[in-house]
């Protein structure tokens, strides 16, 4: 989730987007355990950031967008041991 473009992309405030995303994870996973939700959120982000790096880096690996998502991916990779739910 990107706080800066939630209104533009989803048409709703960031807080609403975050609530809907978290609630969707809770319902999908069948739990409201914060550790499980955070783990699932990190796994989803890792997959998303990987896709964004692929898209932006294939066009221009030195672009600000590519660097941003590479940094996000690098910061997250040690927090995820598997992408299985």
mmCIF file of N, CA and C in Angstrom:
data_model
loop_
_atom_site.group_PDB
_atom_site.id
_atom_site.type_symbol
_atom_site.label_atom_id
_atom_site.label_comp_id
_atom_site.label_asym_id
_atom_site.label_seq_id
_atom_site.Cartn_x
_atom_site.Cartn_y
_atom_site.Cartn_z
ATOM 1 N N UNK A 1 0.842 -1.185 0.000
ATOM 2 C CA UNK A 1 0.000 0.000 0.000
ATOM 3 C C UNK A 1 0.878 1.236 0.000
ATOM 4 N N UNK A 2 0.499 2.185 -0.803
ATOM 5 C CA UNK A 2 1.265 3.419 -0.904
ATOM 6 C C UNK A 2 0.414 4.569 -0.392
ATOM 7 N N UNK A 3 0.824 5.112 0.735
ATOM 8 C CA UNK A 3 0.061 6.179 1.380
ATOM 9 C C UNK A 3 -0.075 7.405 0.483
ATOM 10 N N UNK A 4 0.934 7.644 -0.331
ATOM 11 C CA UNK A 4 0.963 8.857 -1.140
ATOM 12 C C UNK A 4 0.008 8.831 -2.338
ATOM 13 N N UNK A 5 -0.362 7.656 -2.821
ATOM 14 C CA UNK A 5 -1.225 7.647 -4.003
ATOM 15 C C UNK A 5 -2.514 6.852 -3.824
ATOM 16 N N UNK A 6 -2.910 6.626 -2.601
ATOM 17 C CA UNK A 6 -4.126 5.857 -2.346
ATOM 18 C C UNK A 6 -5.365 6.500 -2.963
ATOM 19 N N UNK A 7 -5.528 7.803 -2.777
ATOM 20 C CA UNK A 7 -6.694 8.490 -3.337
ATOM 21 C C UNK A 7 -6.692 8.418 -4.863
ATOM 22 N N UNK A 8 -5.536 8.637 -5.457
ATOM 23 C CA UNK A 8 -5.448 8.633 -6.915
ATOM 24 C C UNK A 8 -5.687 7.236 -7.488
ATOM 25 N N UNK A 9 -5.091 6.222 -6.860
ATOM 26 C CA UNK A 9 -5.152 4.868 -7.414
ATOM 27 C C UNK A 9 -6.468 4.165 -7.070
ATOM 28 N N UNK A 10 -6.875 4.230 -5.777
ATOM 29 C CA UNK A 10 -8.066 3.513 -5.328
ATOM 30 C C UNK A 10 -9.309 4.389 -5.215
ATOM 31 N N UNK A 11 -9.104 5.694 -5.124
ATOM 32 C CA UNK A 11 -10.239 6.600 -4.988
ATOM 33 C C UNK A 11 -10.764 6.723 -3.577
ATOM 34 N N UNK A 12 -10.008 6.199 -2.605
ATOM 35 C CA UNK A 12 -10.398 6.305 -1.193
ATOM 36 C C UNK A 12 -9.156 6.673 -0.375
ATOM 37 N N UNK A 13 -9.372 7.250 0.814
ATOM 38 C CA UNK A 13 -8.226 7.617 1.654
ATOM 39 C C UNK A 13 -7.391 6.398 2.052
ATOM 40 N N UNK A 14 -6.128 6.636 2.368
ATOM 41 C CA UNK A 14 -5.206 5.567 2.739
ATOM 42 C C UNK A 14 -5.743 4.729 3.893
ATOM 43 N N UNK A 15 -6.303 5.376 4.905
ATOM 44 C CA UNK A 15 -6.797 4.650 6.076
ATOM 45 C C UNK A 15 -7.870 3.629 5.680
ATOM 46 N N UNK A 16 -8.727 4.004 4.741
ATOM 47 C CA UNK A 16 -9.764 3.087 4.256
ATOM 48 C C UNK A 16 -9.137 1.951 3.461
ATOM 49 N N UNK A 17 -8.176 2.272 2.620
ATOM 50 C CA UNK A 17 -7.485 1.254 1.833
ATOM 51 C C UNK A 17 -6.799 0.246 2.746
ATOM 52 N N UNK A 18 -6.092 0.745 3.755
ATOM 53 C CA UNK A 18 -5.390 -0.131 4.696
ATOM 54 C C UNK A 18 -6.378 -1.028 5.448
ATOM 55 N N UNK A 19 -7.482 -0.437 5.913
ATOM 56 C CA UNK A 19 -8.496 -1.218 6.621
ATOM 57 C C UNK A 19 -9.036 -2.339 5.729
ATOM 58 N N UNK A 20 -9.384 -2.006 4.486
ATOM 59 C CA UNK A 20 -9.927 -3.007 3.572
ATOM 60 C C UNK A 20 -8.915 -4.110 3.262
ATOM 61 N N UNK A 21 -7.658 -3.725 3.069
ATOM 62 C CA UNK A 21 -6.616 -4.717 2.792
ATOM 63 C C UNK A 21 -6.433 -5.646 3.988
ATOM 64 N N UNK A 22 -6.324 -5.053 5.185
ATOM 65 C CA UNK A 22 -6.135 -5.872 6.389
ATOM 66 C C UNK A 22 -7.344 -6.770 6.642
ATOM 67 N N UNK A 23 -8.547 -6.244 6.461
ATOM 68 C CA UNK A 23 -9.761 -7.036 6.668
ATOM 69 C C UNK A 23 -9.836 -8.175 5.654
ATOM 70 N N UNK A 24 -9.448 -7.915 4.415
ATOM 71 C CA UNK A 24 -9.430 -8.959 3.389
ATOM 72 C C UNK A 24 -8.466 -10.072 3.778
ATOM 73 N N UNK A 25 -7.273 -9.695 4.275
ATOM 74 C CA UNK A 25 -6.311 -10.705 4.729
ATOM 75 C C UNK A 25 -6.878 -11.514 5.889
ATOM 76 N N UNK A 26 -7.504 -10.847 6.846
ATOM 77 C CA UNK A 26 -8.100 -11.550 7.994
ATOM 78 C C UNK A 26 -9.131 -12.575 7.525
ATOM 79 N N UNK A 27 -10.003 -12.157 6.625
ATOM 80 C CA UNK A 27 -11.046 -13.061 6.143
ATOM 81 C C UNK A 27 -10.462 -14.200 5.306
ATOM 82 N N UNK A 28 -9.502 -13.888 4.453
ATOM 83 C CA UNK A 28 -8.872 -14.907 3.613
ATOM 84 C C UNK A 28 -8.121 -15.937 4.452
ATOM 85 N N UNK A 29 -7.384 -15.444 5.457
ATOM 86 C CA UNK A 29 -6.573 -16.333 6.282
ATOM 87 C C UNK A 29 -7.352 -16.944 7.445
ATOM 88 N N UNK A 30 -8.525 -16.409 7.724
ATOM 89 C CA UNK A 30 -9.342 -16.944 8.810
ATOM 90 C C UNK A 30 -8.808 -16.634 10.191
ATOM 91 N N UNK A 31 -8.105 -15.505 10.331
ATOM 92 C CA UNK A 31 -7.546 -15.128 11.628
ATOM 93 C C UNK A 31 -7.370 -13.621 11.696
ATOM 94 N N UNK A 32 -7.367 -13.104 12.923
ATOM 95 C CA UNK A 32 -7.027 -11.695 13.117
ATOM 96 C C UNK A 32 -5.722 -11.568 13.903
ATOM 97 N N UNK A 33 -4.966 -12.665 13.964
ATOM 98 C CA UNK A 33 -3.672 -12.674 14.654
ATOM 99 C C UNK A 33 -2.719 -11.710 13.945
ATOM 100 N N UNK A 34 -2.244 -10.664 14.659
ATOM 101 C CA UNK A 34 -1.401 -9.655 14.006
ATOM 102 C C UNK A 34 -0.104 -10.205 13.421
ATOM 103 N N UNK A 35 0.468 -11.224 14.036
ATOM 104 C CA UNK A 35 1.713 -11.806 13.505
ATOM 105 C C UNK A 35 1.455 -12.509 12.176
ATOM 106 N N UNK A 36 0.358 -13.214 12.084
ATOM 107 C CA UNK A 36 0.024 -13.917 10.842
ATOM 108 C C UNK A 36 -0.334 -12.913 9.751
ATOM 109 N N UNK A 37 -1.073 -11.872 10.116
ATOM 110 C CA UNK A 37 -1.454 -10.833 9.149
ATOM 111 C C UNK A 37 -0.207 -10.104 8.640
ATOM 112 N N UNK A 38 0.694 -9.750 9.545
ATOM 113 C CA UNK A 38 1.930 -9.065 9.138
ATOM 114 C C UNK A 38 2.771 -9.950 8.234
ATOM 115 N N UNK A 39 2.862 -11.226 8.563
ATOM 116 C CA UNK A 39 3.620 -12.159 7.733
ATOM 117 C C UNK A 39 3.020 -12.239 6.324
ATOM 118 N N UNK A 40 1.700 -12.344 6.250
ATOM 119 C CA UNK A 40 1.040 -12.417 4.943
ATOM 120 C C UNK A 40 1.219 -11.112 4.171
ATOM 121 N N UNK A 41 1.122 -9.974 4.862
ATOM 122 C CA UNK A 41 1.310 -8.677 4.212
ATOM 123 C C UNK A 41 2.719 -8.573 3.645
ATOM 124 N N UNK A 42 3.719 -9.029 4.413
ATOM 125 C CA UNK A 42 5.109 -8.996 3.941
ATOM 126 C C UNK A 42 5.315 -9.886 2.729
ATOM 127 N N UNK A 43 4.686 -11.054 2.738
ATOM 128 C CA UNK A 43 4.806 -11.962 1.595
ATOM 129 C C UNK A 43 4.189 -11.351 0.341
ATOM 130 N N UNK A 44 3.017 -10.757 0.495
ATOM 131 C CA UNK A 44 2.359 -10.118 -0.635
ATOM 132 C C UNK A 44 3.200 -8.947 -1.151
ATOM 133 N N UNK A 45 3.763 -8.177 -0.232
ATOM 134 C CA UNK A 45 4.605 -7.039 -0.626
ATOM 135 C C UNK A 45 5.844 -7.522 -1.362
ATOM 136 N N UNK A 46 6.450 -8.603 -0.898
ATOM 137 C CA UNK A 46 7.644 -9.130 -1.552
ATOM 138 C C UNK A 46 7.350 -9.502 -3.004
ATOM 139 N N UNK A 47 6.237 -10.173 -3.228
ATOM 140 C CA UNK A 47 5.848 -10.549 -4.591
ATOM 141 C C UNK A 47 5.570 -9.286 -5.413
ATOM 142 N N UNK A 48 4.852 -8.337 -4.832
ATOM 143 C CA UNK A 48 4.540 -7.095 -5.534
ATOM 144 C C UNK A 48 5.781 -6.283 -5.869
ATOM 145 N N UNK A 49 6.687 -6.140 -4.903
ATOM 146 C CA UNK A 49 7.917 -5.379 -5.146
ATOM 147 C C UNK A 49 8.781 -6.054 -6.204
ATOM 148 N N UNK A 50 8.809 -7.385 -6.196
ATOM 149 C CA UNK A 50 9.578 -8.113 -7.202
ATOM 150 C C UNK A 50 9.032 -7.803 -8.599
ATOM 151 N N UNK A 51 7.726 -7.800 -8.723
ATOM 152 C CA UNK A 51 7.098 -7.478 -10.012
ATOM 153 C C UNK A 51 7.399 -6.036 -10.423
ATOM 154 N N UNK A 52 7.348 -5.114 -9.460
ATOM 155 C CA UNK A 52 7.628 -3.708 -9.769
ATOM 156 C C UNK A 52 9.080 -3.521 -10.194
ATOM 157 N N UNK A 53 10.006 -4.200 -9.523
ATOM 158 C CA UNK A 53 11.415 -4.120 -9.912
ATOM 159 C C UNK A 53 11.576 -4.639 -11.333
ATOM 160 N N UNK A 54 10.952 -5.763 -11.614
ATOM 161 C CA UNK A 54 11.036 -6.333 -12.964
ATOM 162 C C UNK A 54 10.529 -5.335 -14.004
ATOM 163 N N UNK A 55 9.394 -4.728 -13.731
ATOM 164 C CA UNK A 55 8.808 -3.787 -14.688
ATOM 165 C C UNK A 55 9.656 -2.534 -14.866
ATOM 166 N N UNK A 56 10.031 -1.901 -13.763
ATOM 167 C CA UNK A 56 10.762 -0.642 -13.855
ATOM 168 C C UNK A 56 12.226 -0.845 -14.259
ATOM 169 N N UNK A 57 12.858 -1.885 -13.746
ATOM 170 C CA UNK A 57 14.273 -2.105 -14.052
ATOM 171 C C UNK A 57 14.467 -2.547 -15.496
ATOM 172 N N UNK A 58 13.477 -3.205 -16.070
ATOM 173 C CA UNK A 58 13.631 -3.612 -17.471
ATOM 174 C C UNK A 58 13.619 -2.393 -18.390
ATOM 175 N N UNK A 59 12.897 -1.343 -17.995
ATOM 176 C CA UNK A 59 12.886 -0.104 -18.783
ATOM 177 C C UNK A 59 14.150 0.714 -18.541
ATOM 178 N N UNK A 60 14.476 0.942 -17.269
ATOM 179 C CA UNK A 60 15.637 1.764 -16.911
ATOM 180 C C UNK A 60 16.058 1.427 -15.484
ATOM 181 N N UNK A 61 17.060 0.565 -15.313
ATOM 182 C CA UNK A 61 17.467 0.144 -13.975
ATOM 183 C C UNK A 61 17.991 1.276 -13.092
ATOM 184 N N UNK A 62 18.294 2.415 -13.696
ATOM 185 C CA UNK A 62 18.794 3.536 -12.894
ATOM 186 C C UNK A 62 17.695 4.556 -12.575
ATOM 187 N N UNK A 63 16.450 4.273 -12.986
ATOM 188 C CA UNK A 63 15.355 5.206 -12.718
ATOM 189 C C UNK A 63 15.072 5.279 -11.219
ATOM 190 N N UNK A 64 14.477 6.376 -10.804
ATOM 191 C CA UNK A 64 14.114 6.539 -9.393
ATOM 192 C C UNK A 64 13.126 5.464 -8.957
ATOM 193 N N UNK A 65 12.187 5.117 -9.827
ATOM 194 C CA UNK A 65 11.199 4.090 -9.498
ATOM 195 C C UNK A 65 11.878 2.734 -9.292
ATOM 196 N N UNK A 66 12.779 2.361 -10.182
ATOM 197 C CA UNK A 66 13.495 1.084 -10.033
ATOM 198 C C UNK A 66 14.286 1.074 -8.740
ATOM 199 N N UNK A 67 14.998 2.156 -8.462
ATOM 200 C CA UNK A 67 15.786 2.240 -7.222
ATOM 201 C C UNK A 67 14.886 2.154 -5.994
ATOM 202 N N UNK A 68 13.733 2.815 -6.054
ATOM 203 C CA UNK A 68 12.798 2.791 -4.928
ATOM 204 C C UNK A 68 12.352 1.360 -4.623
ATOM 205 N N UNK A 69 11.901 0.644 -5.644
ATOM 206 C CA UNK A 69 11.402 -0.714 -5.418
ATOM 207 C C UNK A 69 12.517 -1.704 -5.100
ATOM 208 N N UNK A 70 13.709 -1.484 -5.610
ATOM 209 C CA UNK A 70 14.851 -2.323 -5.226
ATOM 210 C C UNK A 70 15.142 -2.123 -3.737
ATOM 211 N N UNK A 71 15.091 -0.883 -3.271
ATOM 212 C CA UNK A 71 15.307 -0.598 -1.842
ATOM 213 C C UNK A 71 14.214 -1.248 -1.000
ATOM 214 N N UNK A 72 12.958 -1.111 -1.419
ATOM 215 C CA UNK A 72 11.845 -1.709 -0.678
ATOM 216 C C UNK A 72 12.004 -3.234 -0.619
ATOM 217 N N UNK A 73 12.366 -3.831 -1.729
ATOM 218 C CA UNK A 73 12.563 -5.277 -1.797
ATOM 219 C C UNK A 73 13.718 -5.711 -0.900
ATOM 220 N N UNK A 74 14.817 -4.982 -0.964
ATOM 221 C CA UNK A 74 15.988 -5.306 -0.150
ATOM 222 C C UNK A 74 15.673 -5.216 1.339
ATOM 223 N N UNK A 75 14.918 -4.201 1.737
ATOM 224 C CA UNK A 75 14.561 -4.028 3.148
ATOM 225 C C UNK A 75 13.624 -5.111 3.652
ATOM 226 N N UNK A 76 12.861 -5.697 2.761
ATOM 227 C CA UNK A 76 11.859 -6.684 3.160
ATOM 228 C C UNK A 76 12.350 -8.120 3.090
ATOM 229 N N UNK A 77 13.330 -8.379 2.279
ATOM 230 C CA UNK A 77 13.685 -9.767 1.958
ATOM 231 C C UNK A 77 14.111 -10.591 3.182
ATOM 232 N N UNK A 78 14.745 -9.971 4.150
ATOM 233 C CA UNK A 78 15.165 -10.709 5.354
ATOM 234 C C UNK A 78 14.012 -10.996 6.304
ATOM 235 N N UNK A 79 12.865 -10.377 6.087
ATOM 236 C CA UNK A 79 11.705 -10.581 6.955
ATOM 237 C C UNK A 79 10.802 -11.723 6.480
ATOM 238 N N UNK A 80 11.087 -12.249 5.279
ATOM 239 C CA UNK A 80 10.235 -13.270 4.693
ATOM 240 C C UNK A 80 11.060 -14.542 4.476
ATOM 241 N N UNK A 81 10.584 -15.649 5.042
ATOM 242 C CA UNK A 81 11.316 -16.902 4.888
ATOM 243 C C UNK A 81 10.716 -17.784 3.795
ATOM 244 N N UNK A 82 9.501 -17.455 3.375
ATOM 245 C CA UNK A 82 8.808 -18.240 2.363
ATOM 246 C C UNK A 82 7.670 -17.372 1.821
ATOM 247 N N UNK A 83 7.237 -17.625 0.608
ATOM 248 C CA UNK A 83 6.081 -16.898 0.115
ATOM 249 C C UNK A 83 4.817 -17.767 0.151
ATOM 250 N N UNK A 84 4.909 -18.904 0.804
ATOM 251 C CA UNK A 84 3.720 -19.758 0.994
ATOM 252 C C UNK A 84 2.844 -19.190 2.096
ATOM 253 N N UNK A 85 1.518 -19.276 1.884
ATOM 254 C CA UNK A 85 0.584 -18.819 2.911
ATOM 255 C C UNK A 85 0.190 -19.990 3.760
#
